Short mmCIF file of C-alpha atoms (C1' of nucleotides) in Angstrom, two decimals:
data_model
loop_
_atom_site.label_atom_id
_atom_site.label_comp_id
_atom_site.label_asym_id
_atom_site.label_seq_id
_atom_site.Cartn_x
_atom_site.Cartn_y
_atom_site.Cartn_z
CA MET A 1 188.28 73.48 138.40
CA LEU A 2 185.23 74.16 136.28
CA THR A 3 186.48 73.49 133.38
CA GLN A 4 187.86 70.57 134.89
CA ARG A 5 184.82 68.93 135.75
CA ALA A 6 182.97 69.94 131.97
CA ILE A 7 183.71 66.66 130.33
CA PRO A 8 183.74 63.66 132.03
CA THR A 9 179.84 61.91 133.03
CA GLY A 10 181.00 63.11 137.27
CA SER A 11 179.90 60.07 140.20
CA SER A 12 177.01 60.97 143.18
CA ARG A 13 178.36 62.01 145.83
CA GLY A 14 178.57 65.64 147.57
CA THR A 15 178.16 66.58 151.19
CA ASN A 16 174.43 67.71 152.64
CA GLY A 17 171.72 69.91 151.51
CA LEU A 18 169.41 72.00 149.84
CA SER A 19 168.92 73.75 146.04
CA HIS A 20 167.76 76.25 143.76
CA PRO A 21 166.12 76.37 140.41
CA VAL A 22 164.08 79.32 139.61
CA PRO A 23 162.11 80.18 136.38
CA ALA A 24 163.52 82.86 134.12
CA PRO A 25 162.42 85.88 134.83
CA ASN A 26 161.71 87.96 132.41
CA ASN A 27 163.68 91.32 133.43
CA ALA A 28 167.43 92.65 133.33
CA LEU A 29 168.62 89.71 135.28
CA ALA A 30 167.95 87.19 132.90
CA GLY A 31 169.66 89.57 129.76
CA THR A 32 172.10 89.44 131.74
CA ILE A 33 173.23 86.10 132.77
CA ASP A 34 172.63 85.54 128.63
CA MET A 35 174.91 88.45 127.58
CA MET A 36 177.49 87.49 130.32
CA GLY A 37 177.44 83.53 130.65
CA ALA A 38 179.16 81.20 129.03
CA ALA A 39 177.53 78.03 127.70
CA MET A 40 179.58 75.49 129.82
CA PRO A 41 178.06 71.21 128.51
CA PHE A 42 177.79 68.88 131.09
CA ALA A 43 177.19 65.55 130.73
CA ARG A 44 175.01 63.44 132.38
CA ASN A 45 175.78 62.80 135.35
CA ALA A 46 178.48 65.00 135.75
CA GLU A 47 178.38 67.36 138.81
CA ILE A 48 178.37 70.77 138.27
CA TYR A 49 179.48 72.00 142.09
CA GLY A 50 179.69 70.65 144.77
CA GLU A 51 178.02 72.06 148.57
CA ASN A 52 180.42 73.72 150.47
CA GLU A 53 182.37 74.97 147.81
CA PRO A 54 182.44 78.54 146.88
CA ALA A 55 180.15 80.04 145.27
CA ASP A 56 182.02 81.83 142.45
CA TYR A 57 179.57 81.24 139.29
CA LEU A 58 175.88 80.91 139.02
CA TYR A 59 174.76 79.06 136.65
CA LYS A 60 171.30 78.91 134.22
CA VAL A 61 169.94 75.56 132.19
CA VAL A 62 169.35 75.89 128.43
CA SER A 63 169.28 72.95 127.52
CA GLY A 64 169.05 69.26 129.54
CA ALA A 65 168.13 69.13 133.31
CA VAL A 66 169.61 69.96 136.55
CA ARG A 67 169.53 67.89 139.62
CA THR A 68 170.86 70.33 143.01
CA TYR A 69 170.94 67.78 146.20
CA LYS A 70 172.14 66.94 149.54
CA VAL A 71 173.15 64.07 151.12
CA LEU A 72 172.97 63.16 154.86
CA ALA A 73 175.86 61.95 156.91
CA ASP A 74 173.82 58.45 156.77
CA GLY A 75 173.68 58.79 152.70
CA ARG A 76 170.05 59.42 152.34
CA ARG A 77 169.70 61.51 149.74
CA GLN A 78 167.07 65.23 149.39
CA VAL A 79 166.53 66.29 146.09
CA GLY A 80 165.77 70.20 146.55
CA ALA A 81 165.41 70.40 143.28
CA PHE A 82 165.39 70.10 138.76
CA CYS A 83 166.01 72.73 137.68
CA LEU A 84 164.82 73.05 133.51
CA PRO A 85 166.01 75.15 131.09
CA GLY A 86 165.27 79.07 131.81
CA ASP A 87 166.10 77.40 135.50
CA ILE A 88 168.90 80.20 137.26
CA PHE A 89 170.55 77.38 139.94
CA GLY A 90 173.77 77.94 142.94
CA LEU A 91 172.29 81.10 143.37
CA GLU A 92 173.64 82.00 146.51
CA THR A 93 173.37 84.93 149.64
CA GLY A 94 176.52 83.28 151.10
CA ASN A 95 179.91 82.30 150.21
CA GLU A 96 179.80 78.72 149.77
CA HIS A 97 177.25 76.33 147.86
CA THR A 98 174.38 74.79 150.03
CA ALA A 99 174.00 71.79 147.99
CA SER A 100 175.40 70.35 145.00
CA ALA A 101 174.69 70.04 141.54
CA GLU A 102 174.73 67.45 139.11
CA ALA A 103 173.60 67.36 135.04
CA ILE A 104 171.00 64.22 135.24
CA THR A 105 171.57 64.54 130.94
CA ASN A 106 173.72 66.01 129.11
CA ALA A 107 173.66 69.59 129.56
CA LYS A 108 174.19 72.75 128.11
CA VAL A 109 174.52 75.67 130.92
CA LEU A 110 175.31 79.25 131.14
CA VAL A 111 178.18 80.04 133.88
CA VAL A 112 178.69 83.55 135.22
CA LYS A 113 181.03 84.77 137.49
CA ARG A 114 179.96 86.00 141.11
CA SER A 115 181.15 88.80 141.10
CA ALA A 116 181.10 90.23 138.32
CA LEU A 117 177.15 90.17 138.86
CA MET A 118 177.51 91.12 142.76
CA ALA A 119 179.37 94.62 140.95
CA LEU A 120 176.83 95.41 138.48
CA ALA A 121 174.63 94.86 140.96
CA GLY A 122 176.51 97.86 143.85
CA ARG A 123 176.01 99.92 140.05
CA ASP A 124 172.06 98.70 139.64
CA ASN A 125 169.56 98.91 141.76
CA GLU A 126 167.28 96.92 139.24
CA VAL A 127 169.46 93.92 139.27
CA ALA A 128 170.62 94.23 142.67
CA ARG A 129 166.42 93.50 143.43
CA GLU A 130 165.89 90.66 140.50
CA LEU A 131 168.48 88.82 142.58
CA TRP A 132 166.55 88.78 146.22
CA THR A 133 163.03 88.84 143.34
CA VAL A 134 165.18 84.99 142.24
CA THR A 135 165.99 84.12 146.47
CA GLY A 136 162.27 85.44 147.05
CA ARG A 137 161.02 82.93 144.71
CA GLU A 138 163.07 79.68 144.94
CA LEU A 139 162.21 80.53 149.04
CA ARG A 140 158.84 80.07 148.14
CA ARG A 141 159.17 77.54 146.59
CA VAL A 142 160.88 75.10 148.98
CA GLN A 143 158.67 75.76 151.38
CA ASP A 144 155.46 74.05 148.79
CA GLN A 145 158.02 71.66 148.93
CA ILE A 146 158.03 71.47 152.87
CA LEU A 147 153.73 71.42 151.90
CA LEU A 148 154.10 68.47 149.72
CA LEU A 149 156.49 66.85 152.07
CA ILE A 150 153.73 66.08 154.75
CA LYS A 151 150.79 64.64 152.10
CA THR A 152 150.51 61.07 150.87
CA ALA A 153 152.32 59.79 148.76
CA LYS A 154 149.63 59.77 146.20
CA GLU A 155 149.77 63.02 146.69
CA ARG A 156 153.26 64.33 146.03
CA VAL A 157 153.32 62.15 143.20
CA GLY A 158 150.24 63.62 142.03
CA GLY A 159 151.75 67.20 142.90
CA PHE A 160 155.24 67.20 141.66
CA LEU A 161 153.53 64.84 137.88
CA LEU A 162 151.51 68.37 138.04
CA ASP A 163 154.17 70.46 138.78
CA MET A 164 156.30 68.78 135.60
CA ALA A 165 153.39 69.41 132.99
CA ILE A 166 152.97 73.15 134.54
CA ARG A 167 156.89 73.83 133.34
CA GLY A 168 156.83 71.10 130.66
CA ALA A 169 154.36 73.62 129.33
CA ALA A 170 153.96 70.43 126.80
CA GLY A 171 150.16 69.95 127.84
CA ASN A 172 149.59 67.45 129.16
CA GLN A 173 152.45 64.81 127.42
CA VAL A 174 155.44 64.78 130.85
CA GLU A 175 158.64 63.71 129.42
CA LEU A 176 160.53 63.42 133.15
CA PRO A 177 164.18 63.50 132.32
CA MET A 178 164.88 62.16 135.98
CA SER A 179 165.27 58.40 137.50
CA ARG A 180 162.57 57.23 139.42
CA GLN A 181 165.60 56.87 142.14
CA ASP A 182 165.58 61.10 141.79
CA ILE A 183 161.73 61.18 141.69
CA ALA A 184 162.06 59.68 145.43
CA ASP A 185 164.38 61.18 147.03
CA TYR A 186 162.74 64.77 145.63
CA LEU A 187 159.39 63.67 147.18
CA GLY A 188 160.91 61.96 150.69
CA LEU A 189 160.04 58.37 148.79
CA THR A 190 161.56 55.15 148.28
CA ILE A 191 161.42 53.91 144.39
CA GLU A 192 159.04 51.10 145.26
CA THR A 193 156.10 53.41 146.23
CA VAL A 194 157.00 55.78 143.72
CA SER A 195 156.87 52.72 141.24
CA ARG A 196 153.92 51.52 143.11
CA THR A 197 151.29 54.98 143.41
CA LEU A 198 152.24 56.14 139.44
CA SER A 199 151.22 51.80 138.33
CA ASP A 200 148.05 53.23 140.76
CA LEU A 201 147.04 56.26 139.07
CA GLU A 202 147.31 54.72 135.65
CA SER A 203 145.03 51.65 137.06
CA ALA A 204 142.65 54.93 138.32
CA ALA A 205 142.85 56.05 134.81
CA ALA A 206 144.57 59.29 136.13
CA ILE A 207 148.02 59.10 133.69
CA GLU A 208 148.97 56.64 130.88
CA LEU A 209 152.60 55.35 131.51
CA PRO A 210 153.34 54.43 127.47
CA SER A 211 157.11 54.56 128.29
CA SER A 212 158.78 54.68 131.89
CA ARG A 213 159.82 58.43 131.05
CA ARG A 214 157.74 59.31 129.35
CA ILE A 215 153.72 60.02 131.01
CA VAL A 216 150.78 61.57 129.15
CA LEU A 217 148.21 63.33 132.61
CA ARG A 218 144.46 62.18 132.20
CA ASN A 219 142.53 63.58 134.57
CA ARG A 220 144.15 65.58 136.59
CA ALA A 221 141.53 66.04 139.20
CA ALA A 222 141.94 62.27 139.99
CA LEU A 223 145.99 63.07 140.66
CA GLY A 224 144.83 62.94 145.01
CA LEU A 225 145.08 66.27 145.44
CA PRO A 226 142.38 66.78 148.44
CA ASN A 227 144.05 70.25 149.17
CA GLY A 228 146.04 72.42 147.87
CA MET B 1 143.45 97.47 160.18
CA LEU B 2 147.52 96.84 161.92
CA THR B 3 145.84 98.38 164.88
CA GLN B 4 142.74 97.13 164.75
CA ARG B 5 144.40 93.88 165.55
CA ALA B 6 146.81 95.02 167.90
CA ILE B 7 144.89 94.30 171.22
CA PRO B 8 142.29 91.59 170.47
CA THR B 9 143.92 88.26 170.96
CA GLY B 10 142.52 87.29 168.14
CA SER B 11 140.92 83.64 167.45
CA SER B 12 143.13 80.75 165.06
CA ARG B 13 142.74 81.01 161.20
CA GLY B 14 144.75 81.82 158.48
CA THR B 15 144.69 80.09 154.40
CA ASN B 16 147.25 77.86 153.55
CA GLY B 17 151.09 78.68 153.52
CA LEU B 18 154.87 79.12 154.80
CA SER B 19 156.39 82.05 156.71
CA HIS B 20 159.61 83.28 157.78
CA PRO B 21 161.73 84.01 161.36
CA VAL B 22 165.40 85.48 160.87
CA PRO B 23 168.11 86.34 163.93
CA ALA B 24 168.39 89.11 163.55
CA PRO B 25 171.61 90.18 161.28
CA ASN B 26 173.68 92.51 163.36
CA ASN B 27 174.19 94.90 160.66
CA ALA B 28 172.74 98.09 159.11
CA LEU B 29 169.55 96.81 158.59
CA ALA B 30 168.65 95.21 162.59
CA GLY B 31 169.87 98.90 163.78
CA THR B 32 166.74 100.30 160.84
CA ILE B 33 164.22 98.21 161.86
CA ASP B 34 164.61 99.01 165.83
CA MET B 35 165.02 102.94 164.90
CA MET B 36 161.98 102.85 162.01
CA GLY B 37 160.26 100.43 164.45
CA ALA B 38 156.95 100.73 165.78
CA ALA B 39 156.64 98.49 168.99
CA MET B 40 152.94 96.72 169.41
CA PRO B 41 152.28 93.88 171.42
CA PHE B 42 149.83 91.41 170.35
CA ALA B 43 148.67 88.56 173.11
CA ARG B 44 148.48 85.55 172.59
CA ASN B 45 147.15 83.26 169.63
CA ALA B 46 146.29 87.07 167.57
CA GLU B 47 146.62 86.61 164.09
CA ILE B 48 149.27 89.48 162.85
CA TYR B 49 149.03 89.06 159.46
CA GLY B 50 147.23 86.48 157.14
CA GLU B 51 148.15 84.89 154.27
CA ASN B 52 147.69 86.46 150.41
CA GLU B 53 147.89 89.90 152.75
CA PRO B 54 149.54 93.02 151.61
CA ALA B 55 152.72 92.67 152.90
CA ASP B 56 152.50 96.20 153.75
CA TYR B 57 154.43 95.71 157.09
CA LEU B 58 157.73 93.24 157.78
CA TYR B 59 158.12 92.09 161.96
CA LYS B 60 161.12 92.26 164.34
CA VAL B 61 160.49 89.97 167.46
CA VAL B 62 160.91 92.10 170.79
CA SER B 63 159.50 89.45 173.50
CA GLY B 64 157.65 86.81 173.23
CA ALA B 65 156.89 84.18 170.09
CA VAL B 66 155.60 84.18 167.37
CA ARG B 67 155.19 81.12 164.60
CA THR B 68 154.13 81.48 160.77
CA TYR B 69 151.90 79.14 159.27
CA LYS B 70 149.82 77.69 156.18
CA VAL B 71 147.06 75.84 156.53
CA LEU B 72 145.36 73.38 153.19
CA ALA B 73 142.74 72.73 152.39
CA ASP B 74 142.10 70.00 153.39
CA GLY B 75 142.01 71.71 156.86
CA ARG B 76 146.20 69.81 157.48
CA ARG B 77 148.47 73.56 159.54
CA GLN B 78 151.51 73.23 158.66
CA VAL B 79 153.65 75.65 160.85
CA GLY B 80 156.60 77.04 158.84
CA ALA B 81 158.87 78.41 161.80
CA PHE B 82 158.79 80.17 165.91
CA CYS B 83 159.55 83.19 165.86
CA LEU B 84 161.82 84.52 169.03
CA PRO B 85 163.17 87.86 170.64
CA GLY B 86 165.19 89.12 167.40
CA ASP B 87 163.49 87.43 164.97
CA ILE B 88 162.46 88.48 161.46
CA PHE B 89 159.39 87.78 160.06
CA GLY B 90 156.92 88.40 157.74
CA LEU B 91 160.20 89.67 154.98
CA GLU B 92 158.32 89.33 151.92
CA THR B 93 159.52 90.05 147.70
CA GLY B 94 156.71 89.59 146.58
CA ASN B 95 153.53 91.90 147.43
CA GLU B 96 151.48 89.15 149.64
CA HIS B 97 152.05 87.09 152.47
CA THR B 98 152.92 83.11 151.80
CA ALA B 99 151.49 81.99 154.58
CA SER B 100 150.03 83.85 157.70
CA ALA B 101 151.56 84.90 161.71
CA GLU B 102 149.93 84.26 164.79
CA ALA B 103 151.35 85.17 168.43
CA ILE B 104 152.11 82.11 170.41
CA THR B 105 152.29 83.77 174.03
CA ASN B 106 151.97 87.61 173.81
CA ALA B 107 153.85 89.78 172.31
CA LYS B 108 155.81 92.25 171.64
CA VAL B 109 156.36 93.00 168.09
CA LEU B 110 158.39 95.71 165.77
CA VAL B 111 156.61 97.27 163.03
CA VAL B 112 158.24 98.69 160.00
CA LYS B 113 156.99 100.21 156.70
CA ARG B 114 157.32 97.85 153.71
CA SER B 115 157.69 100.98 151.67
CA ALA B 116 160.02 102.81 153.39
CA LEU B 117 162.25 100.32 154.23
CA MET B 118 162.50 99.55 150.25
CA ALA B 119 162.19 102.72 149.67
CA LEU B 120 166.12 103.63 151.64
CA ALA B 121 167.49 100.00 149.92
CA GLY B 122 166.91 101.97 146.92
CA ARG B 123 169.41 104.62 148.41
CA ASP B 124 171.10 102.35 150.10
CA ASN B 125 173.57 99.35 148.82
CA GLU B 126 174.12 97.87 151.62
CA VAL B 127 170.08 98.19 152.73
CA ALA B 128 169.23 96.61 150.18
CA ARG B 129 171.76 94.15 150.11
CA GLU B 130 170.83 92.76 153.36
CA LEU B 131 167.14 92.34 152.71
CA TRP B 132 168.52 89.74 150.23
CA THR B 133 170.48 87.99 152.81
CA VAL B 134 167.88 87.78 155.40
CA THR B 135 165.87 85.49 152.12
CA GLY B 136 169.06 84.18 151.40
CA ARG B 137 168.53 82.99 155.63
CA GLU B 138 165.33 82.12 155.09
CA LEU B 139 166.15 80.65 152.49
CA ARG B 140 168.39 78.14 154.33
CA ARG B 141 166.52 77.87 156.98
CA VAL B 142 163.33 76.41 155.15
CA GLN B 143 166.12 73.75 153.09
CA ASP B 144 167.08 72.60 156.88
CA GLN B 145 163.25 71.52 158.08
CA ILE B 146 162.80 69.78 154.79
CA LEU B 147 166.45 68.01 155.76
CA LEU B 148 163.71 67.04 158.70
CA LEU B 149 160.96 66.09 157.95
CA ILE B 150 163.18 63.59 155.99
CA LYS B 151 163.78 62.27 159.34
CA THR B 152 162.63 59.53 161.83
CA ALA B 153 160.39 61.00 164.37
CA LYS B 154 163.15 60.94 166.81
CA GLU B 155 165.62 62.57 164.46
CA ARG B 156 163.56 65.38 164.32
CA VAL B 157 162.15 65.99 167.72
CA GLY B 158 165.68 65.90 168.62
CA GLY B 159 167.04 68.19 165.74
CA PHE B 160 164.12 69.82 167.89
CA LEU B 161 165.10 70.00 171.06
CA LEU B 162 168.88 71.35 169.69
CA ASP B 163 167.53 73.48 167.28
CA MET B 164 165.30 75.23 170.49
CA ALA B 165 168.30 74.93 173.11
CA ILE B 166 171.36 77.24 170.31
CA ARG B 167 168.55 79.43 169.67
CA GLY B 168 167.40 80.03 173.22
CA ALA B 169 171.21 80.25 174.32
CA ALA B 170 170.18 78.78 178.12
CA GLY B 171 172.67 76.55 177.82
CA ASN B 172 170.37 72.91 178.73
CA GLN B 173 167.55 74.40 179.49
CA VAL B 174 164.96 74.84 177.22
CA GLU B 175 162.14 76.63 178.02
CA LEU B 176 159.40 75.96 174.50
CA PRO B 177 156.72 78.91 174.77
CA MET B 178 154.65 76.95 171.76
CA SER B 179 151.77 73.74 172.23
CA ARG B 180 152.90 70.15 171.54
CA GLN B 181 150.12 70.96 168.29
CA ASP B 182 152.39 73.97 167.25
CA ILE B 183 155.46 70.93 166.45
CA ALA B 184 153.46 68.44 165.94
CA ASP B 185 152.84 70.48 162.95
CA TYR B 186 155.94 72.34 162.44
CA LEU B 187 157.62 68.70 162.55
CA GLY B 188 155.15 66.80 160.34
CA LEU B 189 153.82 65.19 163.26
CA THR B 190 150.81 64.21 165.25
CA ILE B 191 150.86 65.41 168.78
CA GLU B 192 150.77 61.73 170.24
CA THR B 193 154.66 61.54 168.92
CA VAL B 194 155.36 64.09 169.73
CA SER B 195 155.17 63.32 173.18
CA ARG B 196 155.47 59.95 173.27
CA THR B 197 159.50 60.88 171.96
CA LEU B 198 159.86 63.29 174.02
CA SER B 199 158.81 60.01 177.03
CA ASP B 200 160.30 57.56 175.34
CA LEU B 201 163.82 60.16 174.87
CA GLU B 202 163.29 60.69 178.37
CA SER B 203 163.04 57.15 179.60
CA ALA B 204 166.14 56.86 177.27
CA ALA B 205 168.10 59.80 179.64
CA ALA B 206 168.65 61.87 177.21
CA ILE B 207 166.39 64.44 178.33
CA GLU B 208 164.44 65.54 181.61
CA LEU B 209 161.03 67.13 181.97
CA PRO B 210 160.53 69.29 184.71
CA SER B 211 156.91 70.81 182.84
CA SER B 212 155.45 70.03 179.85
CA ARG B 213 157.21 73.02 178.28
CA ARG B 214 160.89 73.13 180.29
CA ILE B 215 163.44 70.21 179.00
CA VAL B 216 166.87 69.75 180.23
CA LEU B 217 169.25 69.11 177.09
CA ARG B 218 171.05 66.30 179.23
CA ASN B 219 172.60 63.82 176.10
CA ARG B 220 172.96 65.68 173.75
CA ALA B 221 174.13 62.90 170.73
CA ALA B 222 171.57 61.11 172.11
CA LEU B 223 169.09 63.36 170.57
CA GLY B 224 168.68 60.38 167.57
CA LEU B 225 170.48 62.02 165.33
CA PRO B 226 172.81 59.50 163.15
CA ASN B 227 172.93 62.01 160.43
CA GLY B 228 173.10 65.68 160.42
"C1'" DC C 1 172.57 37.74 121.62
"C1'" DG C 2 173.83 38.42 126.58
"C1'" DA C 3 174.93 41.57 129.99
"C1'" DC C 4 173.11 45.09 133.37
"C1'" DC C 5 170.83 48.57 135.00
"C1'" DA C 6 166.01 50.59 135.65
"C1'" DT C 7 161.45 49.75 137.07
"C1'" DT C 8 158.07 47.09 138.53
"C1'" DT C 9 156.33 43.69 141.18
"C1'" DG C 10 155.35 40.78 144.64
"C1'" DA C 11 154.94 39.79 150.52
"C1'" DT C 12 156.43 41.55 154.76
"C1'" DA C 13 157.29 44.45 158.49
"C1'" DT C 14 157.05 48.67 161.33
"C1'" DG C 15 156.49 53.29 162.29
"C1'" DG C 16 153.58 57.03 163.26
"C1'" DA C 17 148.08 57.72 162.48
"C1'" DT C 18 144.69 56.92 164.41
"C1'" DC C 19 140.94 55.90 168.41
"C1'" DA C 20 140.58 56.20 172.74
"C1'" DA C 21 141.29 56.86 177.71
"C1'" DG C 22 143.03 58.12 181.57
"C1'" DC C 23 146.02 62.16 184.29
"C1'" DG C 24 147.78 66.90 185.91
"C1'" DA C 25 147.63 72.01 185.81
"C1'" DT C 26 145.08 76.43 185.82
"C1'" DG C 27 141.01 78.67 186.30
"C1'" DT C 28 136.46 79.99 187.66
"C1'" DG C 29 132.27 80.70 189.93
"C1'" DG C 30 129.67 79.33 194.46
"C1'" DC D 1 139.09 78.42 199.80
"C1'" DC D 2 137.36 74.46 197.59
"C1'" DA D 3 134.19 71.96 193.86
"C1'" DC D 4 134.07 71.21 189.82
"C1'" DA D 5 134.90 71.98 184.06
"C1'" DT D 6 138.54 73.13 180.75
"C1'" DC D 7 142.30 72.18 179.01
"C1'" DG D 8 146.56 70.91 177.19
"C1'" DC D 9 149.44 66.75 177.37
"C1'" DT D 10 150.56 60.67 178.07
"C1'" DT D 11 149.56 56.69 177.36
"C1'" DG D 12 147.39 52.69 175.23
"C1'" DA D 13 145.61 49.53 172.24
"C1'" DT D 14 145.22 48.65 167.12
"C1'" DC D 15 145.14 49.85 162.06
"C1'" DC D 16 147.12 51.08 157.94
"C1'" DA D 17 150.66 53.24 154.08
"C1'" DT D 18 154.27 53.44 153.61
"C1'" DA D 19 159.82 50.67 154.26
"C1'" DT D 20 162.23 46.60 153.58
"C1'" DC D 21 163.41 42.26 151.60
"C1'" DA D 22 162.92 39.65 147.45
"C1'" DA D 23 162.61 38.59 142.68
"C1'" DA D 24 160.79 39.23 138.30
"C1'" DT D 25 160.65 41.56 134.08
"C1'" DG D 26 162.09 44.56 130.23
"C1'" DG D 27 164.88 47.81 127.96
"C1'" DT D 28 169.60 49.42 126.19
"C1'" DC D 29 174.16 49.43 124.27
"C1'" DG D 30 178.17 46.61 123.45
#
DNA sequence: CGACCATTTGATATGGATCAAGCGATGTGG
DNA sequence: CCACATCGCTTGATCCATATCAAATGGTCG
């Protein structure tokens, strides 16, 4: 069931929910995942897991990028997170995934059996504490996403670019692995508004757009962040 | 510092963040809080804690209602949660509160020292697991709040009423402890839009408004929920 | 080279914000 | 006990940011 999905370039389905990326904590948990995890390749757009499926595994991105998302009954999709190398995702406190996850690009992902990690947490307090910490970090990230969603389009796009720049850690160069539609669904906007906002930021000399997936930040203060 | 705040009917300040209410888990943690907690009264609008303050305590509502919120640099306020009797709030994985908390009405709250609970969690795996579970439950709640924020005004208000009805567990009767401004800041709308939407729902016979704080659900299907 | 898909750009529509009064309940002081 | 001030809520008129509808452009792959 996991392996069945590893190869096919899956389609975009899913039901309805959000999900998690968490900067790899530099600690026992991350090390444990690296030790215990089985590396699996996922093709672009392949489903890694679906919402409401048993959360038997958790994941850590090695290379490539992953999106988690929920789809509402009317078809609207909300992307909950973009997971980059080092990020942990799919960790649940309940028994089912609360969102679906797909590879955005061809990606390599470490897969760890949850039951094994839970058993370890039962013996090792540090691991238990770190599982909690990872969930807490994800909680803060989602809370920040809410703050982003109440802002203007310019602030949302600016905040998103800033976040990607920080996470990419490549200075002012940002290489976006995801489509405009992914960004729009993450920010609660339409692709047209995302595209227009990027064009506006370029006109305002806040960014450069050498290509649609490559962005150079030129003036961070001009990224439309009147607030935090 | 805690007691100083217990009596005064504090003013509404705060810095910038979100927070958590969690339906009291019917388990060891809830029992422990009930045992270890010191009951404290807070007057209407009194601050319980402020964002970025040391998270030395966590809380459980006994009676009344509490709101957690963040304030952006430009003054916009985002209410993160409404906490009702039984709800746990102020539980952090980090050392600082990520939001501020205030009593909405005069309220009685159980206060527990975090260090004591953490020490207990170090000895008792079940308590440790439940702390994690509470954070995970809060994470799902915040994820649901994001889904609400991408909907139309009618859907947001409808979803909010439905949620309050379920939590209040008083059938179709809903007694709202919070103001229209609180609701607006929770839903990412203005008070005018909240008020108008309620009026519209009343015209559409979906609800009755015997008074501004009392609402009767008449037709749940008509609460504008084309989706989940 | 041609087809397809992602992205940009343009024109128009609209939901919710903003600006501005009114209204009703609550509470206070005379 | 009542008049008045205050506060929270509702309602109205208008504006604007973003969605929607539509078309052109550009980049990629066979």
